[in-house]
mmCIF file of C-alpha atoms and ligand atoms in Angstrom:
data_model
loop_
_atom_site.group_PDB
_atom_site.id
_atom_site.type_symbol
_atom_site.label_atom_id
_atom_site.label_comp_id
_atom_site.label_asym_id
_atom_site.label_seq_id
_atom_site.Cartn_x
_atom_site.Cartn_y
_atom_site.Cartn_z
ATOM 1 C CA ALA A 160 -10.884 -0.548 -23.221
ATOM 2 C CA ARG A 161 -7.529 0.745 -22.089
ATOM 3 C CA HIS A 162 -5.502 -0.205 -19.022
ATOM 4 C CA LEU A 163 -4.693 2.676 -16.666
ATOM 5 C CA ALA A 164 -2.463 2.409 -13.583
ATOM 6 C CA LEU A 165 -3.279 4.246 -10.347
ATOM 7 C CA ILE A 166 -0.582 4.279 -7.664
ATOM 8 C CA PRO A 167 -1.547 5.539 -4.181
ATOM 9 C CA ALA A 168 1.644 7.061 -2.739
ATOM 10 C CA ALA A 169 0.322 9.486 -0.130
ATOM 11 C CA GLY A 170 1.127 7.491 3.002
ATOM 12 C CA VAL A 171 3.535 8.528 5.743
ATOM 13 C CA GLY A 172 5.123 5.115 6.346
ATOM 14 C CA ALA A 173 4.554 5.186 10.118
ATOM 15 C CA ARG A 174 5.363 1.492 10.651
ATOM 16 C CA MET A 175 8.608 1.859 8.710
ATOM 17 C CA GLY A 176 9.677 4.598 11.122
ATOM 18 C CA GLY A 177 12.113 6.391 8.787
ATOM 19 C CA GLN A 178 12.952 10.078 8.417
ATOM 20 C CA ILE A 179 11.011 10.409 5.160
ATOM 21 C CA PRO A 180 7.902 8.594 3.819
ATOM 22 C CA LYS A 181 8.957 5.060 2.850
ATOM 23 C CA GLN A 182 7.975 5.452 -0.818
ATOM 24 C CA TYR A 183 10.871 7.922 -1.176
ATOM 25 C CA MET A 184 13.484 5.820 0.639
ATOM 26 C CA MET A 185 16.297 4.585 -1.572
ATOM 27 C CA LEU A 186 15.953 0.938 -2.537
ATOM 28 C CA ALA A 187 18.281 -0.813 -4.984
ATOM 29 C CA GLY A 188 19.555 2.501 -6.300
ATOM 30 C CA GLN A 189 16.390 4.525 -6.639
ATOM 31 C CA PRO A 190 13.467 5.794 -4.558
ATOM 32 C CA MET A 191 11.006 2.972 -3.802
ATOM 33 C CA LEU A 192 8.157 4.585 -5.743
ATOM 34 C CA GLN A 193 10.270 4.917 -8.873
ATOM 35 C CA HIS A 194 10.390 1.138 -9.331
ATOM 36 C CA ALA A 195 6.624 0.809 -9.776
ATOM 37 C CA LEU A 196 6.406 4.033 -11.812
ATOM 38 C CA GLN A 197 8.995 2.736 -14.252
ATOM 39 C CA THR A 198 7.445 -0.726 -14.480
ATOM 40 C CA PHE A 199 4.064 0.732 -15.465
ATOM 41 C CA ALA A 200 5.420 3.581 -17.616
ATOM 42 C CA THR A 201 7.492 1.217 -19.744
ATOM 43 C CA HIS A 202 4.781 -1.451 -20.112
ATOM 44 C CA ALA A 203 3.318 -1.537 -23.627
ATOM 45 C CA ARG A 204 -0.154 -2.568 -22.422
ATOM 46 C CA ILE A 205 -0.507 0.268 -19.875
ATOM 47 C CA ALA A 206 -1.904 3.382 -21.591
ATOM 48 C CA HIS A 207 -1.165 5.854 -18.805
ATOM 49 C CA THR A 208 -0.158 5.981 -15.133
ATOM 50 C CA PHE A 209 -1.566 8.217 -12.395
ATOM 51 C CA VAL A 210 0.177 8.647 -9.050
ATOM 52 C CA VAL A 211 -1.606 10.045 -5.985
ATOM 53 C CA VAL A 212 0.533 12.031 -3.540
ATOM 54 C CA SER A 213 -0.314 14.387 -0.711
ATOM 55 C CA ALA A 214 -0.848 18.078 -1.474
ATOM 56 C CA GLU A 215 2.350 19.064 0.325
ATOM 57 C CA ASP A 216 4.560 16.314 -1.181
ATOM 58 C CA GLY A 217 7.967 17.807 -1.970
ATOM 59 C CA TRP A 218 9.653 14.721 -3.469
ATOM 60 C CA ILE A 219 7.555 13.515 -6.390
ATOM 61 C CA ASP A 220 8.847 16.100 -8.894
ATOM 62 C CA THR A 221 12.425 14.921 -8.387
ATOM 63 C CA LEU A 222 11.400 11.445 -9.636
ATOM 64 C CA MET A 223 9.926 12.681 -12.905
ATOM 65 C CA THR A 224 12.512 11.959 -15.562
ATOM 66 C CA PRO A 225 11.571 13.215 -19.059
ATOM 67 C CA ALA A 226 10.564 9.669 -20.007
ATOM 68 C CA LEU A 227 8.258 9.405 -16.990
ATOM 69 C CA GLN A 228 6.772 12.879 -17.496
ATOM 70 C CA ALA A 229 5.209 11.820 -20.776
ATOM 71 C CA ARG A 230 3.577 8.719 -19.292
ATOM 72 C CA VAL A 231 2.726 9.694 -15.693
ATOM 73 C CA SER A 232 0.292 12.264 -14.268
ATOM 74 C CA ILE A 233 0.683 13.487 -10.693
ATOM 75 C CA LEU A 234 -2.538 13.902 -8.692
ATOM 76 C CA ARG A 235 -2.024 15.851 -5.458
ATOM 77 C CA VAL A 236 -5.196 14.575 -3.836
ATOM 78 C CA GLY A 237 -3.971 12.154 -1.165
ATOM 79 C CA GLY A 238 -6.364 11.573 1.734
ATOM 80 C CA PRO A 239 -6.125 10.349 5.351
ATOM 81 C CA THR A 240 -6.305 6.622 4.461
ATOM 82 C CA ARG A 241 -5.229 4.524 1.493
ATOM 83 C CA GLN A 242 -8.823 4.114 0.365
ATOM 84 C CA ASP A 243 -9.409 7.878 0.542
ATOM 85 C CA SER A 244 -6.345 8.367 -1.641
ATOM 86 C CA VAL A 245 -7.556 5.771 -4.165
ATOM 87 C CA PHE A 246 -11.078 7.216 -4.226
ATOM 88 C CA ASN A 247 -9.807 10.791 -4.598
ATOM 89 C CA GLY A 248 -7.444 9.630 -7.341
ATOM 90 C CA LEU A 249 -10.236 7.923 -9.267
ATOM 91 C CA ASN A 250 -12.332 11.077 -9.098
ATOM 92 C CA ALA A 251 -9.385 13.248 -10.170
ATOM 93 C CA MET A 252 -8.694 11.089 -13.242
ATOM 94 C CA ARG A 253 -12.389 11.085 -14.221
ATOM 95 C CA ALA A 254 -11.884 13.300 -17.289
ATOM 96 C CA GLU A 255 -9.250 10.946 -18.714
ATOM 97 C CA ALA A 256 -10.901 7.583 -17.989
ATOM 98 C CA GLY A 257 -13.744 5.838 -19.782
ATOM 99 C CA ASP A 258 -16.243 3.835 -17.721
ATOM 100 C CA ALA A 259 -15.021 0.576 -19.236
ATOM 101 C CA ASP A 260 -11.310 1.345 -18.946
ATOM 102 C CA TRP A 261 -9.501 -0.961 -16.567
ATOM 103 C CA VAL A 262 -7.788 0.616 -13.563
ATOM 104 C CA LEU A 263 -4.863 -1.234 -12.010
ATOM 105 C CA VAL A 264 -4.451 0.052 -8.445
ATOM 106 C CA HIS A 265 -0.953 -0.664 -7.142
ATOM 107 C CA ASP A 266 0.774 0.181 -3.846
ATOM 108 C CA ALA A 267 3.837 2.407 -4.155
ATOM 109 C CA ALA A 268 5.219 0.180 -1.393
ATOM 110 C CA ARG A 269 5.429 -2.877 -3.704
ATOM 111 C CA PRO A 270 8.581 -2.132 -5.728
ATOM 112 C CA GLY A 271 9.032 -5.744 -6.861
ATOM 113 C CA LEU A 272 6.182 -5.779 -9.378
ATOM 114 C CA ASP A 273 7.493 -6.670 -12.827
ATOM 115 C CA ALA A 274 6.152 -6.654 -16.382
ATOM 116 C CA ALA A 275 5.524 -10.414 -16.391
ATOM 117 C CA LEU A 276 3.233 -10.161 -13.345
ATOM 118 C CA ILE A 277 1.271 -7.355 -15.006
ATOM 119 C CA ASP A 278 0.927 -9.531 -18.111
ATOM 120 C CA ARG A 279 -0.255 -12.468 -15.995
ATOM 121 C CA LEU A 280 -2.975 -10.323 -14.413
ATOM 122 C CA LEU A 281 -4.069 -8.797 -17.730
ATOM 123 C CA ASP A 282 -4.156 -12.183 -19.465
ATOM 124 C CA ALA A 283 -6.146 -13.810 -16.645
ATOM 125 C CA LEU A 284 -8.750 -11.018 -16.682
ATOM 126 C CA GLU A 285 -9.165 -10.836 -20.451
ATOM 127 C CA GLY A 286 -12.928 -10.842 -21.031
ATOM 128 C CA ASP A 287 -13.700 -10.863 -17.280
ATOM 129 C CA GLU A 288 -16.659 -8.752 -16.182
ATOM 130 C CA VAL A 289 -15.663 -8.169 -12.565
ATOM 131 C CA GLY A 290 -11.901 -7.911 -12.366
ATOM 132 C CA GLY A 291 -9.467 -9.303 -9.855
ATOM 133 C CA LEU A 292 -6.175 -9.119 -8.045
ATOM 134 C CA LEU A 293 -2.801 -10.734 -7.565
ATOM 135 C CA ALA A 294 -2.731 -12.863 -4.425
ATOM 136 C CA LEU A 295 -0.764 -15.743 -2.917
ATOM 137 C CA PRO A 296 -2.163 -18.847 -1.212
ATOM 138 C CA VAL A 297 -1.422 -18.629 2.528
ATOM 139 C CA VAL A 298 1.325 -21.053 3.578
ATOM 140 C CA ASP A 299 1.531 -20.361 7.318
ATOM 141 C CA THR A 300 -0.333 -22.242 10.048
ATOM 142 C CA LEU A 301 -2.807 -19.654 11.302
ATOM 143 C CA LYS A 302 -3.737 -19.101 14.957
ATOM 144 C CA ARG A 303 -6.617 -17.080 16.355
ATOM 145 C CA SER A 304 -6.408 -15.246 19.683
ATOM 146 C CA ASP A 305 -8.975 -12.871 21.134
ATOM 147 C CA ALA A 306 -8.947 -9.468 22.780
ATOM 148 C CA GLN A 307 -9.304 -10.941 26.292
ATOM 149 C CA CYS A 308 -6.299 -13.185 25.833
ATOM 150 C CA PRO A 309 -4.249 -11.754 22.969
ATOM 151 C CA ALA A 310 -1.138 -13.825 23.712
ATOM 152 C CA ARG A 311 -2.830 -17.248 23.813
ATOM 153 C CA SER A 312 -4.028 -19.266 20.868
ATOM 154 C CA LEU A 313 -7.718 -20.163 20.977
ATOM 155 C CA GLU A 314 -7.707 -22.226 17.836
ATOM 156 C CA THR A 315 -6.061 -22.964 14.523
ATOM 157 C CA VAL A 316 -7.744 -21.479 11.464
ATOM 158 C CA PRO A 317 -7.771 -23.851 8.476
ATOM 159 C CA ARG A 318 -5.803 -22.186 5.692
ATOM 160 C CA ALA A 319 -7.602 -23.948 2.848
ATOM 161 C CA GLY A 320 -9.100 -21.278 0.624
ATOM 162 C CA LEU A 321 -7.171 -18.413 2.242
ATOM 163 C CA TRP A 322 -5.122 -16.042 0.111
ATOM 164 C CA ALA A 323 -2.893 -13.079 0.964
ATOM 165 C CA ALA A 324 -3.906 -10.132 -1.220
ATOM 166 C CA GLN A 325 -1.312 -8.259 -3.256
ATOM 167 C CA THR A 326 -1.611 -5.501 -5.825
ATOM 168 C CA PRO A 327 -2.228 -4.599 -8.630
ATOM 169 C CA GLN A 328 -5.965 -4.985 -8.150
ATOM 170 C CA MET A 329 -7.738 -4.376 -11.427
ATOM 171 C CA PHE A 330 -11.360 -3.375 -12.029
ATOM 172 C CA PRO A 331 -13.372 -1.420 -14.599
ATOM 173 C CA TYR A 332 -13.191 2.292 -13.761
ATOM 174 C CA ALA A 333 -16.942 2.828 -13.251
ATOM 175 C CA LEU A 334 -17.338 -0.327 -11.141
ATOM 176 C CA LEU A 335 -14.488 0.539 -8.776
ATOM 177 C CA GLN A 336 -15.627 4.143 -8.504
ATOM 178 C CA ARG A 337 -19.164 2.992 -7.642
ATOM 179 C CA ALA A 338 -17.895 0.406 -5.141
ATOM 180 C CA LEU A 339 -15.777 2.942 -3.258
ATOM 181 C CA HIS A 340 -18.533 5.550 -3.409
ATOM 182 C CA GLN A 341 -20.972 3.080 -1.865
ATOM 183 C CA ALA A 342 -18.482 2.033 0.825
ATOM 184 C CA GLN A 343 -18.013 5.711 1.670
ATOM 185 C CA GLN A 344 -21.775 6.350 1.807
ATOM 186 C CA GLN A 345 -22.173 3.385 4.151
ATOM 187 C CA GLY A 346 -19.340 4.637 6.352
ATOM 188 C CA ARG A 347 -17.379 1.463 5.575
ATOM 189 C CA LEU A 348 -14.414 3.010 3.751
ATOM 190 C CA GLY A 349 -12.423 2.785 6.974
ATOM 191 C CA GLU A 350 -12.868 -0.963 7.390
ATOM 192 C CA ILE A 351 -11.401 -1.913 4.017
ATOM 193 C CA THR A 352 -7.677 -2.102 3.313
ATOM 194 C CA ASP A 353 -7.766 -2.992 -0.360
ATOM 195 C CA ASP A 354 -9.836 -2.281 -3.439
ATOM 196 C CA ALA A 355 -11.192 -5.804 -3.883
ATOM 197 C CA SER A 356 -13.002 -5.559 -0.518
ATOM 198 C CA ALA A 357 -15.148 -2.725 -1.866
ATOM 199 C CA ILE A 358 -16.049 -4.868 -4.892
ATOM 200 C CA GLU A 359 -16.900 -7.802 -2.586
ATOM 201 C CA MET A 360 -19.246 -5.472 -0.650
ATOM 202 C CA LEU A 361 -21.267 -5.159 -3.872
ATOM 203 C CA GLY A 362 -21.704 -8.940 -3.839
ATOM 204 C CA LEU A 363 -19.222 -9.488 -6.685
ATOM 205 C CA ARG A 364 -16.348 -11.963 -6.676
ATOM 206 C CA PRO A 365 -12.967 -10.666 -7.820
ATOM 207 C CA ARG A 366 -10.795 -13.244 -9.570
ATOM 208 C CA LEU A 367 -7.706 -14.407 -7.671
ATOM 209 C CA VAL A 368 -4.602 -14.501 -9.879
ATOM 210 C CA GLU A 369 -1.378 -15.979 -8.535
ATOM 211 C CA GLY A 370 1.067 -13.245 -7.514
ATOM 212 C CA SER A 371 4.695 -13.630 -6.454
ATOM 213 C CA PRO A 372 6.798 -13.399 -3.273
ATOM 214 C CA ARG A 373 8.939 -10.785 -5.039
ATOM 215 C CA ASN A 374 5.877 -8.521 -5.086
ATOM 216 C CA LEU A 375 5.948 -8.170 -1.280
ATOM 217 C CA LYS A 376 4.783 -4.979 0.411
ATOM 218 C CA VAL A 377 7.477 -3.055 2.231
ATOM 219 C CA THR A 378 5.837 -2.309 5.577
ATOM 220 C CA LEU A 379 8.503 -2.730 8.279
ATOM 221 C CA ALA A 380 12.177 -1.753 8.129
ATOM 222 C CA GLN A 381 13.272 -5.383 7.658
ATOM 223 C CA ASP A 382 11.085 -5.749 4.553
ATOM 224 C CA ALA A 383 13.325 -3.296 2.705
ATOM 225 C CA ALA A 384 16.279 -5.712 2.737
ATOM 226 C CA LEU A 385 14.171 -8.526 1.276
ATOM 227 C CA ALA A 386 12.712 -6.234 -1.398
ATOM 228 C CA GLU A 387 16.241 -5.178 -2.333
ATOM 229 C CA PHE A 388 17.340 -8.804 -2.574
ATOM 230 C CA PHE A 389 14.616 -9.479 -5.146
ATOM 231 C CA LEU A 390 15.223 -6.219 -7.045
ATOM 232 C CA LYS A 391 18.976 -6.810 -7.368
ATOM 233 C CA GLY A 392 18.872 -10.417 -8.438
ATOM 234 C CA PRO A 393 17.432 -12.422 -11.305
ATOM 235 C CA HIS A 394 15.056 -14.112 -8.848
ATOM 236 C CA ALA A 395 11.711 -14.905 -10.437
HETATM 237 N N1 LIG B 441 -1.327 5.324 1.015
HETATM 238 C C1 LIG B 441 -1.924 6.462 0.473
HETATM 239 N N2 LIG B 441 -2.607 7.333 1.278
HETATM 240 C C2 LIG B 441 -2.719 7.095 2.601
HETATM 241 C C3 LIG B 441 -2.139 5.933 3.173
HETATM 242 C C4 LIG B 441 -1.449 5.058 2.342
HETATM 243 O O1 LIG B 441 -1.823 6.678 -0.728
HETATM 244 N N3 LIG B 441 -3.364 7.984 3.361
HETATM 245 C C5 LIG B 441 -0.531 4.431 0.155
HETATM 246 C C6 LIG B 441 0.889 4.263 0.638
HETATM 247 O O2 LIG B 441 1.699 5.347 0.185
HETATM 248 C C7 LIG B 441 1.277 2.912 0.081
HETATM 249 C C8 LIG B 441 -0.046 2.155 -0.013
HETATM 250 O O3 LIG B 441 -1.083 3.131 0.172
HETATM 251 O O4 LIG B 441 1.816 3.013 -1.220
HETATM 252 C C9 LIG B 441 -0.124 1.040 1.018
HETATM 253 O O5 LIG B 441 -0.192 1.596 2.313
HETATM 254 P P1 LIG B 441 0.798 1.266 3.513
HETATM 255 O O6 LIG B 441 1.739 0.179 3.141
HETATM 256 O O7 LIG B 441 -0.021 1.123 4.747
HETATM 257 O O8 LIG B 441 1.681 2.617 3.579
HETATM 258 P P2 LIG B 441 1.641 3.731 4.694
HETATM 259 O O9 LIG B 441 0.232 4.040 5.057
HETATM 260 O O10 LIG B 441 2.488 4.860 4.216
HETATM 261 O O11 LIG B 441 2.404 3.024 5.913
HETATM 262 P P3 LIG B 441 1.894 2.970 7.451
HETATM 263 O O12 LIG B 441 0.534 2.327 7.419
HETATM 264 O O13 LIG B 441 2.929 2.151 8.138
HETATM 265 O O14 LIG B 441 1.876 4.398 7.924
HETATM 266 MG MG1 LIG B 442 -1.025 2.525 5.970
#
């Protein structure tokens, strides 16, 4: 089975609050999305990369260097939520994917992914039947509030066994397609924010593989500076 990358990049970056969608903001010398595209396109174990953008996206073509053009297909099928974009992307790549091919779904907003992290995920899932994701053990002390009293802590949530999910999240094509299809049928697509949740809804247990702080998601404006710090330095 081959390894295929699928990058949802059809968001608007509302929380970032910039003039253009965050995936096209310049970061360490190139548009944010280009970092992940290049990492996948130059990785020997990734057979092909698919990127999902919105139908009216006017930026993606400017990123396609000749080297990327040969290794990346653009799917203009972005939907209203991340999971819609992933589901639409899976369906659009149907003709080029075998049921048993692995799909690595990766946020365009995680420019710090590197080849070694991809290798770590692939190695950990060698022979696995379910799949899994990069994630980091939670280090913060966690507090729970409630809607009635959102600014007061009700209790401390034990962090043992809690992980913060990253991407890539990697599953066999047919399994992920079925999981998202079922979530959509059950009207639950809206309640999930990553691909592993859809797999969990099938009763399966995705493997947790240690990610890295450098693979942070750029969500707020201040995240961009930290992402740039990691991208510019030799920080592991
Ligand atoms: N994404 C997508 N289609 C959507 C929404 C998000 O493909 N309808 C992608 C984003 O482009 C991003 C990834 O999913 O690469 C993670 O989403 P997020 O960080 O939430 O990005 P945005 O949705 O763009 O940001 P915001 O939620 O602040 O608007
Ligand atoms: Mg979003």
